[in-house]
mmCIF file of C-alpha atoms and ligand atoms in Angstrom:
data_model
loop_
_atom_site.group_PDB
_atom_site.id
_atom_site.type_symbol
_atom_site.label_atom_id
_atom_site.label_comp_id
_atom_site.label_asym_id
_atom_site.label_seq_id
_atom_site.Cartn_x
_atom_site.Cartn_y
_atom_site.Cartn_z
ATOM 1 C CA MET A 26 -2.521 106.851 -244.488
ATOM 2 C CA GLN A 27 -1.997 109.404 -241.523
ATOM 3 C CA PRO A 28 0.311 107.944 -238.800
ATOM 4 C CA HIS A 29 -1.710 107.449 -235.656
ATOM 5 C CA THR A 30 -1.498 110.190 -233.052
ATOM 6 C CA PRO A 31 -2.766 109.473 -229.553
ATOM 7 C CA ALA A 32 -5.136 111.977 -228.275
ATOM 8 C CA ARG A 33 -3.106 114.370 -226.237
ATOM 9 C CA THR A 34 -4.367 115.765 -222.917
ATOM 10 C CA GLU A 35 -2.901 119.280 -222.288
ATOM 11 C CA PRO A 36 -1.088 119.329 -218.902
ATOM 12 C CA GLY A 37 -2.646 121.111 -216.048
ATOM 13 C CA ARG A 38 -0.939 123.310 -213.607
ATOM 14 C CA ILE A 39 0.628 123.089 -210.172
ATOM 15 C CA GLU A 40 0.276 126.241 -207.971
ATOM 16 C CA VAL A 41 1.830 126.195 -204.612
ATOM 17 C CA ILE A 42 1.118 128.837 -201.884
ATOM 18 C CA VAL A 43 3.625 129.003 -199.029
ATOM 19 C CA GLY A 44 4.480 131.169 -196.082
ATOM 20 C CA PRO A 45 4.368 131.034 -192.273
ATOM 21 C CA MET A 46 1.202 130.977 -190.175
ATOM 22 C CA PHE A 47 -1.111 133.855 -190.707
ATOM 23 C CA SER A 48 0.275 134.715 -194.024
ATOM 24 C CA GLY A 49 -2.831 134.245 -195.766
ATOM 25 C CA LYS A 50 -2.350 130.864 -197.329
ATOM 26 C CA SER A 51 -5.813 129.510 -196.677
ATOM 27 C CA GLU A 52 -7.437 132.796 -197.709
ATOM 28 C CA GLU A 53 -5.567 132.779 -200.895
ATOM 29 C CA LEU A 54 -6.555 129.099 -201.680
ATOM 30 C CA ILE A 55 -10.017 129.900 -200.992
ATOM 31 C CA ARG A 56 -9.935 132.862 -203.157
ATOM 32 C CA ARG A 57 -8.685 130.792 -206.140
ATOM 33 C CA LEU A 58 -11.004 127.967 -205.500
ATOM 34 C CA LYS A 59 -13.956 130.438 -205.416
ATOM 35 C CA ARG A 60 -12.804 132.005 -208.589
ATOM 36 C CA ALA A 61 -12.492 128.565 -210.147
ATOM 37 C CA ARG A 62 -16.156 127.926 -209.312
ATOM 38 C CA ILE A 63 -17.286 131.386 -210.559
ATOM 39 C CA ALA A 64 -15.704 130.074 -213.789
ATOM 40 C CA ARG A 65 -17.901 126.911 -213.594
ATOM 41 C CA GLN A 66 -15.150 124.598 -213.023
ATOM 42 C CA ARG A 67 -15.513 121.622 -210.843
ATOM 43 C CA VAL A 68 -13.425 121.755 -207.627
ATOM 44 C CA ALA A 69 -12.598 119.404 -204.975
ATOM 45 C CA CYS A 70 -10.646 120.443 -201.858
ATOM 46 C CA PHE A 71 -8.962 118.197 -199.171
ATOM 47 C CA LYS A 72 -6.857 118.730 -195.975
ATOM 48 C CA PRO A 73 -5.117 116.388 -193.687
ATOM 49 C CA ASP A 74 -6.996 115.112 -190.688
ATOM 50 C CA ILE A 75 -4.256 116.433 -188.254
ATOM 51 C CA ASP A 76 -5.925 119.826 -188.492
ATOM 52 C CA LEU A 77 -9.271 119.839 -186.910
ATOM 53 C CA ARG A 78 -9.190 123.208 -185.482
ATOM 54 C CA TYR A 79 -12.210 124.673 -187.193
ATOM 55 C CA HIS A 80 -14.095 122.173 -189.304
ATOM 56 C CA ARG A 81 -14.119 118.664 -190.382
ATOM 57 C CA THR A 82 -15.816 119.458 -193.730
ATOM 58 C CA ALA A 83 -14.234 122.741 -194.709
ATOM 59 C CA ILE A 84 -11.075 124.526 -194.857
ATOM 60 C CA ALA A 85 -10.932 127.843 -192.897
ATOM 61 C CA SER A 86 -8.709 130.879 -192.645
ATOM 62 C CA HIS A 87 -7.800 132.856 -189.553
ATOM 63 C CA SER A 88 -10.139 135.567 -190.940
ATOM 64 C CA SER A 89 -13.058 133.044 -190.793
ATOM 65 C CA GLN A 90 -13.326 132.425 -194.534
ATOM 66 C CA THR A 91 -14.250 128.938 -195.320
ATOM 67 C CA HIS A 92 -14.432 126.384 -198.263
ATOM 68 C CA GLU A 93 -15.918 122.820 -198.240
ATOM 69 C CA ALA A 94 -13.325 120.140 -198.048
ATOM 70 C CA THR A 95 -12.764 116.512 -197.378
ATOM 71 C CA THR A 96 -10.566 115.560 -194.523
ATOM 72 C CA VAL A 97 -8.244 112.698 -195.321
ATOM 73 C CA ALA A 98 -5.324 110.826 -193.352
ATOM 74 C CA ASN A 99 -2.675 110.724 -195.977
ATOM 75 C CA THR A 100 -2.067 110.761 -199.772
ATOM 76 C CA GLU A 101 -3.471 107.291 -200.159
ATOM 77 C CA ARG A 102 -6.747 108.243 -198.826
ATOM 78 C CA LEU A 103 -6.866 111.498 -200.829
ATOM 79 C CA LYS A 104 -6.434 109.341 -204.064
ATOM 80 C CA GLU A 105 -9.275 106.941 -203.073
ATOM 81 C CA ALA A 106 -11.381 110.042 -202.185
ATOM 82 C CA LEU A 107 -10.669 111.745 -205.496
ATOM 83 C CA HIS A 108 -10.761 108.697 -207.746
ATOM 84 C CA PRO A 109 -14.479 108.422 -208.098
ATOM 85 C CA GLN A 110 -15.003 111.963 -209.222
ATOM 86 C CA LEU A 111 -11.611 112.312 -211.114
ATOM 87 C CA ALA A 112 -13.122 112.571 -214.421
ATOM 88 C CA GLU A 113 -15.240 115.479 -213.540
ATOM 89 C CA ILE A 114 -12.999 117.372 -211.359
ATOM 90 C CA GLU A 115 -10.914 120.052 -212.848
ATOM 91 C CA VAL A 116 -9.412 121.833 -210.033
ATOM 92 C CA VAL A 117 -7.984 120.073 -206.807
ATOM 93 C CA GLY A 118 -7.206 122.162 -203.822
ATOM 94 C CA ILE A 119 -5.170 121.008 -200.848
ATOM 95 C CA ASP A 120 -4.609 122.856 -197.577
ATOM 96 C CA GLU A 121 -2.026 122.217 -194.817
ATOM 97 C CA ALA A 122 -0.157 120.021 -197.318
ATOM 98 C CA GLN A 123 3.134 119.993 -195.239
ATOM 99 C CA PHE A 124 1.408 117.340 -193.097
ATOM 100 C CA PHE A 125 1.114 115.015 -196.098
ATOM 101 C CA ASP A 126 3.680 112.378 -196.912
ATOM 102 C CA ASP A 127 6.153 112.653 -199.719
ATOM 103 C CA SER A 128 4.119 110.509 -201.995
ATOM 104 C CA LEU A 129 1.871 113.782 -202.664
ATOM 105 C CA VAL A 130 4.776 115.187 -204.864
ATOM 106 C CA ALA A 131 4.262 112.058 -207.264
ATOM 107 C CA TYR A 132 0.447 112.220 -207.017
ATOM 108 C CA ALA A 133 0.393 116.048 -207.891
ATOM 109 C CA LEU A 134 2.632 115.142 -211.015
ATOM 110 C CA ASP A 135 0.198 112.408 -211.996
ATOM 111 C CA LEU A 136 -2.760 114.921 -211.696
ATOM 112 C CA VAL A 137 -0.951 117.615 -213.621
ATOM 113 C CA HIS A 138 -0.337 115.089 -216.544
ATOM 114 C CA LEU A 139 -4.040 114.385 -216.451
ATOM 115 C CA GLY A 140 -4.680 118.097 -217.132
ATOM 116 C CA LYS A 141 -5.779 119.196 -213.555
ATOM 117 C CA ARG A 142 -5.082 122.362 -211.990
ATOM 118 C CA ILE A 143 -3.757 121.625 -208.453
ATOM 119 C CA LEU A 144 -3.679 124.214 -205.776
ATOM 120 C CA ILE A 145 -1.541 123.506 -202.793
ATOM 121 C CA ALA A 146 -1.086 125.480 -199.637
ATOM 122 C CA GLY A 147 1.303 124.893 -196.871
ATOM 123 C CA LEU A 148 4.032 125.918 -194.523
ATOM 124 C CA ASP A 149 7.173 126.034 -196.249
ATOM 125 C CA THR A 150 9.188 125.855 -192.855
ATOM 126 C CA THR A 151 8.730 124.219 -189.382
ATOM 127 C CA PHE A 152 9.009 126.285 -186.210
ATOM 128 C CA THR A 153 12.703 125.614 -186.377
ATOM 129 C CA GLY A 154 12.963 127.156 -189.584
ATOM 130 C CA GLU A 155 13.714 123.709 -191.514
ATOM 131 C CA PRO A 156 12.043 122.811 -194.789
ATOM 132 C CA PHE A 157 8.739 121.254 -194.161
ATOM 133 C CA GLY A 158 7.548 117.872 -195.435
ATOM 134 C CA PRO A 159 6.757 117.724 -199.168
ATOM 135 C CA ILE A 160 6.408 121.372 -199.625
ATOM 136 C CA PRO A 161 9.971 122.122 -200.880
ATOM 137 C CA ALA A 162 9.662 119.365 -203.461
ATOM 138 C CA LEU A 163 6.331 120.535 -204.557
ATOM 139 C CA MET A 164 7.658 124.052 -204.969
ATOM 140 C CA ALA A 165 10.382 122.562 -207.166
ATOM 141 C CA VAL A 166 7.942 120.667 -209.424
ATOM 142 C CA SER A 167 5.237 123.594 -209.512
ATOM 143 C CA ASP A 168 4.492 126.027 -212.303
ATOM 144 C CA GLU A 169 3.935 128.944 -209.839
ATOM 145 C CA VAL A 170 4.817 129.601 -206.182
ATOM 146 C CA ALA A 171 3.274 132.455 -204.200
ATOM 147 C CA LYS A 172 5.507 132.986 -201.242
ATOM 148 C CA LEU A 173 3.348 134.972 -198.743
ATOM 149 C CA SER A 174 4.586 136.822 -195.665
ATOM 150 C CA ALA A 175 2.725 137.514 -192.383
ATOM 151 C CA VAL A 176 3.125 140.560 -190.224
ATOM 152 C CA CYS A 177 5.685 140.083 -187.326
ATOM 153 C CA MET A 178 4.083 140.034 -184.009
ATOM 154 C CA VAL A 179 7.045 141.652 -182.458
ATOM 155 C CA CYS A 180 8.111 144.380 -184.654
ATOM 156 C CA GLY A 181 5.467 144.735 -187.467
ATOM 157 C CA ALA A 182 7.961 143.913 -190.352
ATOM 158 C CA PRO A 183 7.053 141.224 -193.098
ATOM 159 C CA ALA A 184 7.366 137.751 -191.291
ATOM 160 C CA ILE A 185 8.668 134.555 -193.038
ATOM 161 C CA HIS A 186 8.936 132.462 -189.878
ATOM 162 C CA THR A 187 6.478 130.640 -187.554
ATOM 163 C CA GLN A 188 7.421 131.200 -183.953
ATOM 164 C CA ARG A 189 6.362 128.526 -181.509
ATOM 165 C CA LEU A 190 5.451 129.967 -178.105
ATOM 166 C CA GLY A 191 6.467 127.815 -175.119
ATOM 167 C CA SER A 192 8.998 125.114 -175.120
ATOM 168 C CA SER A 193 7.584 121.979 -176.784
ATOM 169 C CA GLN A 194 9.969 120.585 -179.373
ATOM 170 C CA GLU A 195 7.461 118.256 -181.068
ATOM 171 C CA LEU A 196 7.072 118.908 -184.714
ATOM 172 C CA VAL A 197 3.369 118.757 -184.776
ATOM 173 C CA VAL A 198 1.559 120.860 -182.069
ATOM 174 C CA VAL A 199 -1.634 121.973 -183.828
ATOM 175 C CA GLY A 200 -2.899 125.281 -182.778
ATOM 176 C CA ALA A 201 -3.138 128.884 -183.746
ATOM 177 C CA ALA A 202 -2.960 132.300 -181.793
ATOM 178 C CA GLY A 203 -1.488 131.823 -178.560
ATOM 179 C CA VAL A 204 0.688 128.768 -179.477
ATOM 180 C CA TYR A 205 2.331 130.121 -182.658
ATOM 181 C CA GLU A 206 2.928 133.580 -184.107
ATOM 182 C CA ALA A 207 4.467 134.944 -187.152
ATOM 183 C CA ARG A 208 7.981 136.437 -186.881
ATOM 184 C CA CYS A 209 10.511 138.225 -189.163
ATOM 185 C CA ARG A 210 14.060 136.796 -189.282
ATOM 186 C CA ALA A 211 15.385 139.239 -186.809
ATOM 187 C CA CYS A 212 12.715 138.554 -184.159
ATOM 188 C CA PHE A 213 12.451 134.724 -184.864
ATOM 189 C CA ARG A 214 13.956 132.323 -181.894
ATOM 190 C CA PRO A 215 13.715 128.852 -183.221
ATOM 191 C CA TYR A 216 15.002 127.146 -180.089
ATOM 192 C CA LEU A 217 13.148 129.500 -177.432
ATOM 193 C CA ASP A 218 12.957 127.829 -173.896
ATOM 194 C CA GLU A 219 11.377 128.854 -170.760
ATOM 195 C CA ASN A 220 14.387 130.831 -169.536
ATOM 196 C CA GLU A 221 15.030 132.513 -172.858
ATOM 197 C CA SER A 222 11.376 133.590 -173.207
ATOM 198 C CA GLU A 223 12.002 135.756 -170.117
ATOM 199 C CA GLN A 224 14.913 137.583 -171.824
ATOM 200 C CA LEU A 225 12.840 138.233 -174.844
ATOM 201 C CA ILE A 226 11.279 141.412 -173.632
ATOM 202 C CA LEU A 227 10.084 143.155 -176.836
ATOM 203 C CA PRO A 228 6.849 145.041 -177.304
ATOM 204 C CA ALA A 229 4.142 143.115 -179.129
ATOM 205 C CA VAL A 230 2.193 144.809 -182.026
ATOM 206 C CA GLU A 231 -1.571 145.074 -181.666
ATOM 207 C CA ILE A 232 -3.514 142.464 -183.665
ATOM 208 C CA LEU A 233 -6.156 144.226 -185.864
HETATM 209 P P1 ADP B 12 -2.445 130.953 -193.003
HETATM 210 O O1 ADP B 12 -3.406 129.946 -193.827
HETATM 211 O O2 ADP B 12 -1.142 131.531 -193.881
HETATM 212 O O3 ADP B 12 -2.149 130.532 -191.573
HETATM 213 P P2 ADP B 12 -4.892 132.435 -192.966
HETATM 214 O O4 ADP B 12 -5.391 132.753 -194.433
HETATM 215 O O5 ADP B 12 -5.621 131.467 -192.327
HETATM 216 O O6 ADP B 12 -3.416 132.293 -192.965
HETATM 217 O O7 ADP B 12 -5.156 133.886 -192.171
HETATM 218 C C1 ADP B 12 -4.680 135.193 -192.808
HETATM 219 C C2 ADP B 12 -5.409 136.108 -191.838
HETATM 220 O O8 ADP B 12 -4.857 136.200 -190.505
HETATM 221 C C3 ADP B 12 -5.104 137.473 -192.301
HETATM 222 O O9 ADP B 12 -5.844 138.099 -193.154
HETATM 223 C C4 ADP B 12 -5.377 138.237 -190.985
HETATM 224 O O10 ADP B 12 -6.938 138.732 -190.821
HETATM 225 C C5 ADP B 12 -5.118 137.344 -189.898
HETATM 226 N N1 ADP B 12 -3.919 137.622 -189.148
HETATM 227 C C6 ADP B 12 -3.614 137.282 -187.730
HETATM 228 N N2 ADP B 12 -2.392 137.495 -187.256
HETATM 229 C C7 ADP B 12 -1.665 137.894 -188.411
HETATM 230 C C8 ADP B 12 -0.342 138.397 -188.491
HETATM 231 N N3 ADP B 12 0.576 138.124 -187.724
HETATM 232 N N4 ADP B 12 -0.045 138.621 -190.030
HETATM 233 C C9 ADP B 12 -0.827 138.606 -190.959
HETATM 234 N N5 ADP B 12 -2.186 138.497 -190.804
HETATM 235 C C10 ADP B 12 -2.639 137.938 -189.500
HETATM 236 MG MG1 MG B 13 -4.040 128.002 -193.263
HETATM 237 ZN ZN1 ZN B 14 10.247 141.323 -186.331
#
């Protein structure tokens, strides 16, 4: 008699897309989700409800590309929203994942062991240049990391930092152009205050 071998699920894949604001994380996530749908895979996308800049029912890029998404308050709500459709869903997308709690890491691992492909986009660092929320841990357990750069709005070099304009030191000030800009290492000023901003007289590159 053959020994009993339980049915094995092939593991899925965790793909993490990081970089500063304007580096094209949402664009890249949307591109991968659309390709999965072309391959007739069933896709579900989520984002935290902190980011309501554009749509409640979609993720959006700064270049106005969108993909349908469900807004959830935290990882627990994400689980509840995904659970009823989990058997059918093959690809799970999450944008702005830096705003989720650390339990997202364990949940991503649960999903990957169920054979799902998980696409996670988020900021790797805060406006002070510190690792952001669950993103560093997600990068560590992922199969693949795409680290994107933006264009430095001061000098045009590749930018890895998100510069907050103005003096607020709160971690979460949701906004886009005018509140934040992409900066390279040389032009990044993590603790810019009102007085310093006057000293930083550098020509800004044109936004195309
Ligand atoms: P992210 O999700 O990383 O914030 P998006 O995918 O929303 O980025 O937006 C990327 C798009 O933003 C680019 O394709 C470009 O059109 C636009 N953009 C505006 N400012 C910049 C910048 N400083 N560097 C690169 N792209 C920029
Ligand atoms: Mg984005
Ligand atoms: Zn620069």
